[in-house]
Coordinates of C-alpha atoms and ligand atoms in Angstrom, one line a residue:
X1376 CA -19.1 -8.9 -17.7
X1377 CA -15.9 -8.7 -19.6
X1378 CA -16.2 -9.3 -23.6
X1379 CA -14.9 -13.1 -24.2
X1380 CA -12.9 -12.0 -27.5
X1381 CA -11.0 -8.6 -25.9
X1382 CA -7.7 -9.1 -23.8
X1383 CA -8.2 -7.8 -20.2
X1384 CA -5.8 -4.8 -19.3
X1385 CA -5.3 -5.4 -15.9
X1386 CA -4.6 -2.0 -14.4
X1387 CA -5.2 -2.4 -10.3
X1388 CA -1.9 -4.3 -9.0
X1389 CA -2.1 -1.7 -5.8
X1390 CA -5.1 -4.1 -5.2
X1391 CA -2.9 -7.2 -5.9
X1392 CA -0.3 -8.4 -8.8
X1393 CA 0.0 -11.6 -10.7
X1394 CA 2.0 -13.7 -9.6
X1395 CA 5.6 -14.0 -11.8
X1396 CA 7.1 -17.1 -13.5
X1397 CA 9.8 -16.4 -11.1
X1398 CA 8.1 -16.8 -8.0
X1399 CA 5.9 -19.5 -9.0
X1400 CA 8.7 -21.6 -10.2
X1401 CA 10.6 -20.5 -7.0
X1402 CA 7.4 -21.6 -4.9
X1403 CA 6.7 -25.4 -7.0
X1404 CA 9.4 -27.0 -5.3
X1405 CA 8.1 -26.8 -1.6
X1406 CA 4.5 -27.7 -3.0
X1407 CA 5.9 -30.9 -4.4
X1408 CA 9.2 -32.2 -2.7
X1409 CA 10.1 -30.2 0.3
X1410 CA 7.3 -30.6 2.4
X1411 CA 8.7 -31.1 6.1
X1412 CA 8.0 -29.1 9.1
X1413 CA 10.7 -26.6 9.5
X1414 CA 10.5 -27.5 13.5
X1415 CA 10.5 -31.1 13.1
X1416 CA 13.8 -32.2 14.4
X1417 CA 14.0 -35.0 11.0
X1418 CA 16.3 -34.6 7.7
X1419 CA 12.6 -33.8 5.7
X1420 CA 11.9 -30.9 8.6
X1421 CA 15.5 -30.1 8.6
X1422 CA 15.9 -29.3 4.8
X1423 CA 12.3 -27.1 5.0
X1424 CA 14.6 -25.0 8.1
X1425 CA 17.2 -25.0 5.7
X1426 CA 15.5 -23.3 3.1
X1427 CA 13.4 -20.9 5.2
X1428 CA 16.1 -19.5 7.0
X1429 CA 17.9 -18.6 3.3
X1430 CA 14.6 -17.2 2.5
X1431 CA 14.9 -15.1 5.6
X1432 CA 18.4 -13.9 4.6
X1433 CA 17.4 -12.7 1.2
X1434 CA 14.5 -10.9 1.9
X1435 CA 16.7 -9.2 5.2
X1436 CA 19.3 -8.5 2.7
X1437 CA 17.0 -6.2 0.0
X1438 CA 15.9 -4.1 3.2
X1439 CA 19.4 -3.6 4.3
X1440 CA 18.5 -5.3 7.5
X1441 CA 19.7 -8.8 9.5
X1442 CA 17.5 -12.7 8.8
X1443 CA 16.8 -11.7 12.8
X1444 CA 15.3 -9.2 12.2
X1445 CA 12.4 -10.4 10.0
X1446 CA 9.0 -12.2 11.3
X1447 CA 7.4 -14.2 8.7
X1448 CA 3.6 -13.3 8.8
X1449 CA 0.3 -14.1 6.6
X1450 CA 0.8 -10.5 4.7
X1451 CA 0.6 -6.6 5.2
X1452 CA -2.4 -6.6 7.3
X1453 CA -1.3 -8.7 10.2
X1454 CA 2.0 -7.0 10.1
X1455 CA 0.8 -3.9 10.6
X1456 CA -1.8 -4.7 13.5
X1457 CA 1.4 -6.7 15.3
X1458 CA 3.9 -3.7 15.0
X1459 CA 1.0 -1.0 16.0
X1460 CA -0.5 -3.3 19.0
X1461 CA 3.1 -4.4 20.3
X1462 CA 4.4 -0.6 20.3
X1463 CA 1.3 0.9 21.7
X1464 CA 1.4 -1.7 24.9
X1465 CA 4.9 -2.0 25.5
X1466 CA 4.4 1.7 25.2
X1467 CA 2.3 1.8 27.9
X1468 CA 4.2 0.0 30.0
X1469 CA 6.2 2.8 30.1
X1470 CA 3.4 5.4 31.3
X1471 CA 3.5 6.3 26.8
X1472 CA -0.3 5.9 25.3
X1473 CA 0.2 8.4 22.7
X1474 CA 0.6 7.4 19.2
X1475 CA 1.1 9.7 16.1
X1476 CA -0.3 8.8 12.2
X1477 CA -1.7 10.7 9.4
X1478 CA -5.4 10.5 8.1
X1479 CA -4.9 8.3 5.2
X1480 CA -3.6 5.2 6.1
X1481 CA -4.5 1.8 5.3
X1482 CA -7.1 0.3 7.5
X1483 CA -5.1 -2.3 8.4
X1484 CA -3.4 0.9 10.7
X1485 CA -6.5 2.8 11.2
X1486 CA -8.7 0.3 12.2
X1487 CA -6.3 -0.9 14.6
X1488 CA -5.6 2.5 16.1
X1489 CA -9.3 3.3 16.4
X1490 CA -9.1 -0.8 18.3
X1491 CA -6.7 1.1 20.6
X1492 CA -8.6 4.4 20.8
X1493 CA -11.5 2.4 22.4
X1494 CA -9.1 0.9 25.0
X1495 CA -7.9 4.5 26.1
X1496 CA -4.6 5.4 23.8
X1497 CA -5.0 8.7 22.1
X1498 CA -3.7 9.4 18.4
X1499 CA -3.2 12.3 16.3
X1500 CA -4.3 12.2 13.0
X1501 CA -1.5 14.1 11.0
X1502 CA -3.4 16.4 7.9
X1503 CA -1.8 15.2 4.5
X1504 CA -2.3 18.8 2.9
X1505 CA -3.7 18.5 -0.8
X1506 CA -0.9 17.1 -2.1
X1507 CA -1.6 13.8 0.2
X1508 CA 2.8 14.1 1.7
X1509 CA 2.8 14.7 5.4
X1510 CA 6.2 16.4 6.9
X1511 CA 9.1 15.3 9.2
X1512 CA 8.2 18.9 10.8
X1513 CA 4.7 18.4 11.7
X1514 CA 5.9 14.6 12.9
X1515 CA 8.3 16.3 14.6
X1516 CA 6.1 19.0 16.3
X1517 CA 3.0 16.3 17.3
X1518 CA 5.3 13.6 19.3
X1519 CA 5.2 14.1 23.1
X1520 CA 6.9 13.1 26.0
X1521 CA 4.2 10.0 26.4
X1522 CA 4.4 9.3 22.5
X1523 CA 4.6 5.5 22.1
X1524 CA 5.0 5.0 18.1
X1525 CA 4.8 6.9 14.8
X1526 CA 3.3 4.5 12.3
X1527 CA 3.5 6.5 8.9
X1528 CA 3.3 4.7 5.5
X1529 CA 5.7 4.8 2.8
X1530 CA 3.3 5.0 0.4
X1531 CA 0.0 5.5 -0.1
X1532 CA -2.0 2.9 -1.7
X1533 CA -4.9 4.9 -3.4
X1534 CA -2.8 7.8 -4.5
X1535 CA 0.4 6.7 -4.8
X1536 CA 2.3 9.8 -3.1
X1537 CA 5.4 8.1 -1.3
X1538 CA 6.2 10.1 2.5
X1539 CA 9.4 11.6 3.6
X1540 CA 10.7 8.6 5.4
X1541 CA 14.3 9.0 6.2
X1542 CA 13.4 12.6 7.2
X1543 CA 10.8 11.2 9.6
X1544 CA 12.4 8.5 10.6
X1545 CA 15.4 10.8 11.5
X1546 CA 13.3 12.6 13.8
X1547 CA 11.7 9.3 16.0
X1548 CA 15.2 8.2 16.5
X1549 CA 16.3 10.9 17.8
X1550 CA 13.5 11.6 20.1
X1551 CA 14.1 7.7 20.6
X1552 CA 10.1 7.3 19.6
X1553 CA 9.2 3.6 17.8
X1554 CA 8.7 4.3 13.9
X1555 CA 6.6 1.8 12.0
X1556 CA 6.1 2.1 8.1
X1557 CA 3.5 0.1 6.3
X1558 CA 6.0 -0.6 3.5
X1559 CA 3.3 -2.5 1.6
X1560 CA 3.1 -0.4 -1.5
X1561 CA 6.8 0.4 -1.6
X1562 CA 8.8 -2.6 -1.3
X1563 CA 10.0 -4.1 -4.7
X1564 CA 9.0 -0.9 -6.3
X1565 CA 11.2 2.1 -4.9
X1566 CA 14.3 2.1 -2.8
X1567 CA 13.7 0.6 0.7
X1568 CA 16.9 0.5 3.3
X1569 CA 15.3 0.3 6.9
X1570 CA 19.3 1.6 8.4
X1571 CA 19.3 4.5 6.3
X1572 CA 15.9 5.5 7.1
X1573 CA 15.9 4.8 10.7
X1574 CA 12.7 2.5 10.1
X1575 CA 12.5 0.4 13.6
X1576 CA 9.6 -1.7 12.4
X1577 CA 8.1 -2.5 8.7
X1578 CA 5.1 -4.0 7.1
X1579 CA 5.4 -6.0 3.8
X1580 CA 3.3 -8.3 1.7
X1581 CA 4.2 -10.5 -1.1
X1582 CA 1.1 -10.0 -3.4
X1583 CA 1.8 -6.4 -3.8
X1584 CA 5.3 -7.6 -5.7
X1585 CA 4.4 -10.7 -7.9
X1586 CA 4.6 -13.0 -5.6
X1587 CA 1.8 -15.2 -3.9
X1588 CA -1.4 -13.9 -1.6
X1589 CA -0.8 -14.7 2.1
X1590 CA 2.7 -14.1 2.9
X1591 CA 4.1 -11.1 4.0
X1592 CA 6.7 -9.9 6.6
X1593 CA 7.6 -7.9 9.7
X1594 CA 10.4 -6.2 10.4
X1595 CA 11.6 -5.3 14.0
X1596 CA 14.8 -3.3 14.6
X1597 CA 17.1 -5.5 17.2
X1598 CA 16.2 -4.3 20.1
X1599 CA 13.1 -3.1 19.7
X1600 CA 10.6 -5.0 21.7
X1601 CA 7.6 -7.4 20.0
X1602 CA 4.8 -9.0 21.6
X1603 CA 3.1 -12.3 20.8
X1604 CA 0.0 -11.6 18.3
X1605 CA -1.1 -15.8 17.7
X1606 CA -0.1 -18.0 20.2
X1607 CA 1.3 -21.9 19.9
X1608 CA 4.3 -22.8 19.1
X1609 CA 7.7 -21.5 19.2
X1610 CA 7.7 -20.5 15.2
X1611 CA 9.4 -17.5 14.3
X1612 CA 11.4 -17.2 17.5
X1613 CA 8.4 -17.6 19.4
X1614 CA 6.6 -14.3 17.9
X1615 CA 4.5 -15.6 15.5
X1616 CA 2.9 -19.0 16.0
X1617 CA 1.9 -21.5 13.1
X1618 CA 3.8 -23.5 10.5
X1619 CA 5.5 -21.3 7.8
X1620 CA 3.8 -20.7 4.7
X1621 CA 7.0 -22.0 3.0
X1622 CA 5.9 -22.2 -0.3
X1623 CA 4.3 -18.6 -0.2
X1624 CA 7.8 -17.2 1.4
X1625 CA 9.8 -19.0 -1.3
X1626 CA 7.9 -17.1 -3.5
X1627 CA 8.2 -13.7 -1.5
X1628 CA 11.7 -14.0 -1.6
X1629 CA 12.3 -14.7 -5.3
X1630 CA 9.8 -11.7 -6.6
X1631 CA 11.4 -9.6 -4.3
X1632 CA 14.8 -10.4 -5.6
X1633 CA 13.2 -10.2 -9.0
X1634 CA 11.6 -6.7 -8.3
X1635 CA 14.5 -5.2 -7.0
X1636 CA 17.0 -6.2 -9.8
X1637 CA 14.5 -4.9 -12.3
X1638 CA 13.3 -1.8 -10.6
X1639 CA 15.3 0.8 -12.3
X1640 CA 14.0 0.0 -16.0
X1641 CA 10.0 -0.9 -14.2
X1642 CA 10.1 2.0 -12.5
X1643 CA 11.2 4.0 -15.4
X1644 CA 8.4 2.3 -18.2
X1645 CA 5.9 3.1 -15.0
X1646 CA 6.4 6.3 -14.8
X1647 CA 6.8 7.5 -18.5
X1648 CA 3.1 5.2 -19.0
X1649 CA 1.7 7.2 -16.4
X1650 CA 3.1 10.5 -17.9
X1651 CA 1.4 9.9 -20.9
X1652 CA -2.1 8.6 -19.0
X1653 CA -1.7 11.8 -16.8
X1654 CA -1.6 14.1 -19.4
X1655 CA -4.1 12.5 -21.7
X1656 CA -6.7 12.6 -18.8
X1657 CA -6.0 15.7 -17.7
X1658 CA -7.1 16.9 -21.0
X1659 CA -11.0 15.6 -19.9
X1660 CA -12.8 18.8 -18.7
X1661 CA -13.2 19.4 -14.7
X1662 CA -10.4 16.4 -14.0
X1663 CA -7.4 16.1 -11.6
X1664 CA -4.8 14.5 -10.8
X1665 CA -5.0 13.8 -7.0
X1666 CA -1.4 14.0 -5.5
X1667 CA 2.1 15.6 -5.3
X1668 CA 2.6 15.1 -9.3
X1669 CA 6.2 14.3 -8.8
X1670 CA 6.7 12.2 -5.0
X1671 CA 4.8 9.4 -5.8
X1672 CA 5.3 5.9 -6.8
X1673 CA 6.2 5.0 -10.2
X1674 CA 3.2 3.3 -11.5
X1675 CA 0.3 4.8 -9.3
X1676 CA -2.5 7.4 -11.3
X1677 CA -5.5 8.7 -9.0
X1678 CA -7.4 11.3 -11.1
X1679 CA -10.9 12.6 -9.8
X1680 CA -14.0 13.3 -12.4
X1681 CA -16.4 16.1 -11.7
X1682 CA -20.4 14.8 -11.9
X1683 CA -19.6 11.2 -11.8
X1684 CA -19.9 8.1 -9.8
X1685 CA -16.3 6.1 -9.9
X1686 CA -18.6 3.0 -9.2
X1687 CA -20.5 3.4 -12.8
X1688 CA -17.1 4.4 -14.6
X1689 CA -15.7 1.3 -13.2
X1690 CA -18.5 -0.9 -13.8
X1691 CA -18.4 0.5 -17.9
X1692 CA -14.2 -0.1 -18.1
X1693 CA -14.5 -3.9 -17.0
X1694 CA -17.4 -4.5 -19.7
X1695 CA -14.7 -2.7 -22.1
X1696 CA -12.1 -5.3 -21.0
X1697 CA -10.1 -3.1 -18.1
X1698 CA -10.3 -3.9 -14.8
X1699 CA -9.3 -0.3 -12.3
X1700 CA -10.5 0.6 -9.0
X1701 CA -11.8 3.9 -7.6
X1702 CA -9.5 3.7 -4.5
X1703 CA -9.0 0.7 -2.4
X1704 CA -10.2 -2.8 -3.0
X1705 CA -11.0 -2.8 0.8
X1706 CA -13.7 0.2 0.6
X1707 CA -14.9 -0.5 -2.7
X1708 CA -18.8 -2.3 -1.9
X1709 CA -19.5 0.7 0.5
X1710 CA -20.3 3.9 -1.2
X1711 CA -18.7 6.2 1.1
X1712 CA -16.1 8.2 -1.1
X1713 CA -12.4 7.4 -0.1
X1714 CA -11.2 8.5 3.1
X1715 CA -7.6 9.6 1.4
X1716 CA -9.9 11.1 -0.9
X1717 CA -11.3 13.3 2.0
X1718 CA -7.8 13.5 4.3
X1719 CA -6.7 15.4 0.8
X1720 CA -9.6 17.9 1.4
X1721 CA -11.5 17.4 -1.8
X1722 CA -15.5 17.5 -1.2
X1723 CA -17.2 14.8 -1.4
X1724 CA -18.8 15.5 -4.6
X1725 CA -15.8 15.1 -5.8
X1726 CA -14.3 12.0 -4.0
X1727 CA -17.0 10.0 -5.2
X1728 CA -15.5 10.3 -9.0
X1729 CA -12.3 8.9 -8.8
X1730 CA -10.5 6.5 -10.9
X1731 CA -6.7 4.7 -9.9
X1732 CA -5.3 3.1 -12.3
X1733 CA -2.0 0.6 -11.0
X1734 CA 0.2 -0.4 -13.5
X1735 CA 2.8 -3.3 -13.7
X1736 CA 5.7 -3.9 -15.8
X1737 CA 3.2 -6.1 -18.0
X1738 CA 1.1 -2.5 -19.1
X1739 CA 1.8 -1.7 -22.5
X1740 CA 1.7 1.3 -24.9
X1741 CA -1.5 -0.1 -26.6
X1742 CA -3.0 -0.7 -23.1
X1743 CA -2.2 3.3 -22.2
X1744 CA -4.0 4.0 -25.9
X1745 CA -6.9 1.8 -25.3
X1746 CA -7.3 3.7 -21.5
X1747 CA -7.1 7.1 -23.3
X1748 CA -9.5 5.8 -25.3
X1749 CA -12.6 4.3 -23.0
X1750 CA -11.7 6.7 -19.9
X1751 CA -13.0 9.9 -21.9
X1752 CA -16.0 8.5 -23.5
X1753 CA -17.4 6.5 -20.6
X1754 CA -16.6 10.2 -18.7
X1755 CA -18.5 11.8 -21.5
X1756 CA -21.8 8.7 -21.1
X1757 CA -21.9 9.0 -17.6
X1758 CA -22.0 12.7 -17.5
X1759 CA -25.0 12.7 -19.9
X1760 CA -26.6 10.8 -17.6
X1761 CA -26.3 13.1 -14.8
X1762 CA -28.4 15.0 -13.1
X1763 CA -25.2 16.6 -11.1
X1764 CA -23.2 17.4 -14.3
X1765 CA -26.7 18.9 -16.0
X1766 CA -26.7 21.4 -13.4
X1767 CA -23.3 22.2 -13.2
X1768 CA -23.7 22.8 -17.1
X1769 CA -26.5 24.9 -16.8
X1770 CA -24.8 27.2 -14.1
X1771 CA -26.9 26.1 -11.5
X1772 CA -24.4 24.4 -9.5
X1773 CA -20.6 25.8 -9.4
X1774 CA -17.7 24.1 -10.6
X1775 CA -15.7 22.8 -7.5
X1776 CA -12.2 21.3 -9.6
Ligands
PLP433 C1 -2.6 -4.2 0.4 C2 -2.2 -3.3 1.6 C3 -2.2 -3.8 2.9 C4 -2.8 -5.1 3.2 O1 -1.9 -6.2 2.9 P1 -2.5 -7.7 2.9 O2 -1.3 -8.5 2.6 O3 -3.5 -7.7 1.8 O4 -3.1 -7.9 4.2 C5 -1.8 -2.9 3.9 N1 -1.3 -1.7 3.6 C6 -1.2 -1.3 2.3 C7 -0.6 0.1 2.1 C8 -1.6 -2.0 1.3 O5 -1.6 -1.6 0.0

């Protein structure tokens, strides 16, 4: 669909980044070279140990937390359903089956706690008011004697608003509660330090921060019990079963590295091109910006369009050569509206016309223009061809944003 002779602005790296030269320099020589079995006993297997266990190191050191203390896994999802399934049944052990979250997490948590409903654990969905933050206070006053976990995530994914952790996390230790973040969207891109924020287990993945799909970590506090999830061999302390994805985690570790020593000046081009994008759009008639307008990650934009369909406003930008999403690449295919969308209380009317745009330290001032340019019109074509937005014109339907 995309015109041959345009250059593709790539705007949806919360659905996945291109790789860097970094990492898939870092990642060529354990493609061709290194190729032993880090638990074969052999120099070849020996050297592959070697060289994971530095990877381990590096990637500990930019969360502020010990090599132990990370579990190599194939990426955010599994992460998440390991940290949330171990909590929740070595909670239970304990008599604890209650587990507290907010309503607009990534499915990889939802779906698991819904998993976990079904087998008799209760949760409380905490509101994310309409600026999609949730509090430490209403953490604070939903945990119970029998609460097992708190899994809150950093950030979100569709909207880009990035929680209170430190103040939440201050609140589970004290209550001595597990505290999970899904750490997927933040890591490489803001601040992460798992001491200072009292995190006791976090999810990360690789292909969220330039570096190659199906590697990702855990994080586990020492001390801080966690259960089996594939069985086998003793990998990974015997936590995680399967050979190591080497060549993936040599990557991880060198686009992490990468990310953090250039987050300042990304984060700072991010946010100044979003600025300009949030601003220009807002000037469209019956828009808005959905989130706190100041906590929220540096590169993330999530606006919603009154009368239109975000599939058909999507489906117009890739023929014009730029490729955005309407909320997560995970419900995108169904046409339910977003279910961030609706934890933030918009209608779902208005859920259904949303547009999030990702940006990467690659987006450029022309690829801002040329967005400012195609967003508006292809607004202004699809609203023409609306029955919804005819009616809202001609009164007989009320504004709602
Ligand atoms: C992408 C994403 C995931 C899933 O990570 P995978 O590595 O693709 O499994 C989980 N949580 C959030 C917030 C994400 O953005």
């Amino acid at each position: 669909m995309n015109n041959s002779d345009k250059k593709t602005i790539y705007v949806d790296n919360a659905a996945t980044t291109a790789m860097s030269k970094t990492a898939i320099n870092a990642m060529l020589p354990y493609l061709d070279g290194v190729y032993g079995n880090p638990s074969s006993l052999h120099s070849a297997g020996q050297a592959a140990k070697d060289a994971l266990e530095g990877f381990r190191a590096r990637i500990a050191a930019r969360l502020n937390a010990e090599a132990g203390e990370i579990y190599f896994t194939s990426g955010g999802s599994e992460s998440d359903n390991q940290a949330i399934r171990s909590a929740a049944v070595n909670g239970a052990k304990r008599g604890k089956k209650h587990i507290v979250t907010t309503a607009f997490e990534h499915h990889a948590v939802l779906h698991t706690l819904k998993k976990l409903e079904r087998e008799g654990y209760e949760v409380t969905y905490l509101d994310v008011h309409g600026n999609g933050i949730v509090t430490a206070e209403q953490v604070a006053s939903a945990v119970r004697d029998d609460t097992a976990l708190v899994t809150v995530m950093f950030a979100n994914n569709e909207i880009g608003t990035v929680q209170p952790i430190a103040e939440i996390g201050a609140v589970c230790r004290e209550k001595k509660i597990v505290f999970h973040t899904d750490a997927v969207q933040a890591v490489g891109h803001v601040p992460v330090d798992v001491k200072a924020m009292n995190i006791d287990m976090l999810s990360l993945s690789a292909h969220k921060f330039h570096g190659a799909k199906g590697a990702g970590a855990l994080y586990v506090r020492r001390g801080v019990p966690i259960n089996t999830f594939i069985d086998g061999g003793a990998q990974e302390k015997g936590r995680r079963a399967g050979t190591e994805n080497l060549a993936g985690i040599a990557a991880m570790a060198a686009a992490l590295d990468e990310a953090c020593d250039n987050m300042q000046s990304t984060a700072k081009r991010e946010r100044a091109l979003c600025d300009t994008l949030i601003k220009g759009l807002s000037e469209i008639p019956h828009s808005k910006l959905n989130g706190d307008r100041e906590r929220r990650l540096p590169g993330i934009v999530n606006m919603c369009f009154e009368g239109i369909e975000g599939e058909g406003l999507l489906l117009y930008l890739d023929d014009m050569g730029i490729c955005a999403s309407s909320g997560s690449a995970c419900t995108s295919g169904s046409l339910d509206p977003s279910h961030v969308l609706l934890a933030l209380g918009l209608p779902h009317e208005v859920a259904h016309g949303s547009l999030r745009l990702s940006l990467s330290e690659a987006t450029s001032d022309a690829d801002v223009d040329e967005i400012l340019k195609a967003v508006p019109q292809v607004v202004k074509k699809l609203r023409d061809m609306s029955p919804v937005w005819e009616a809202l014109e001609k009164g007989e339907k009320e504004h709602l944003i």
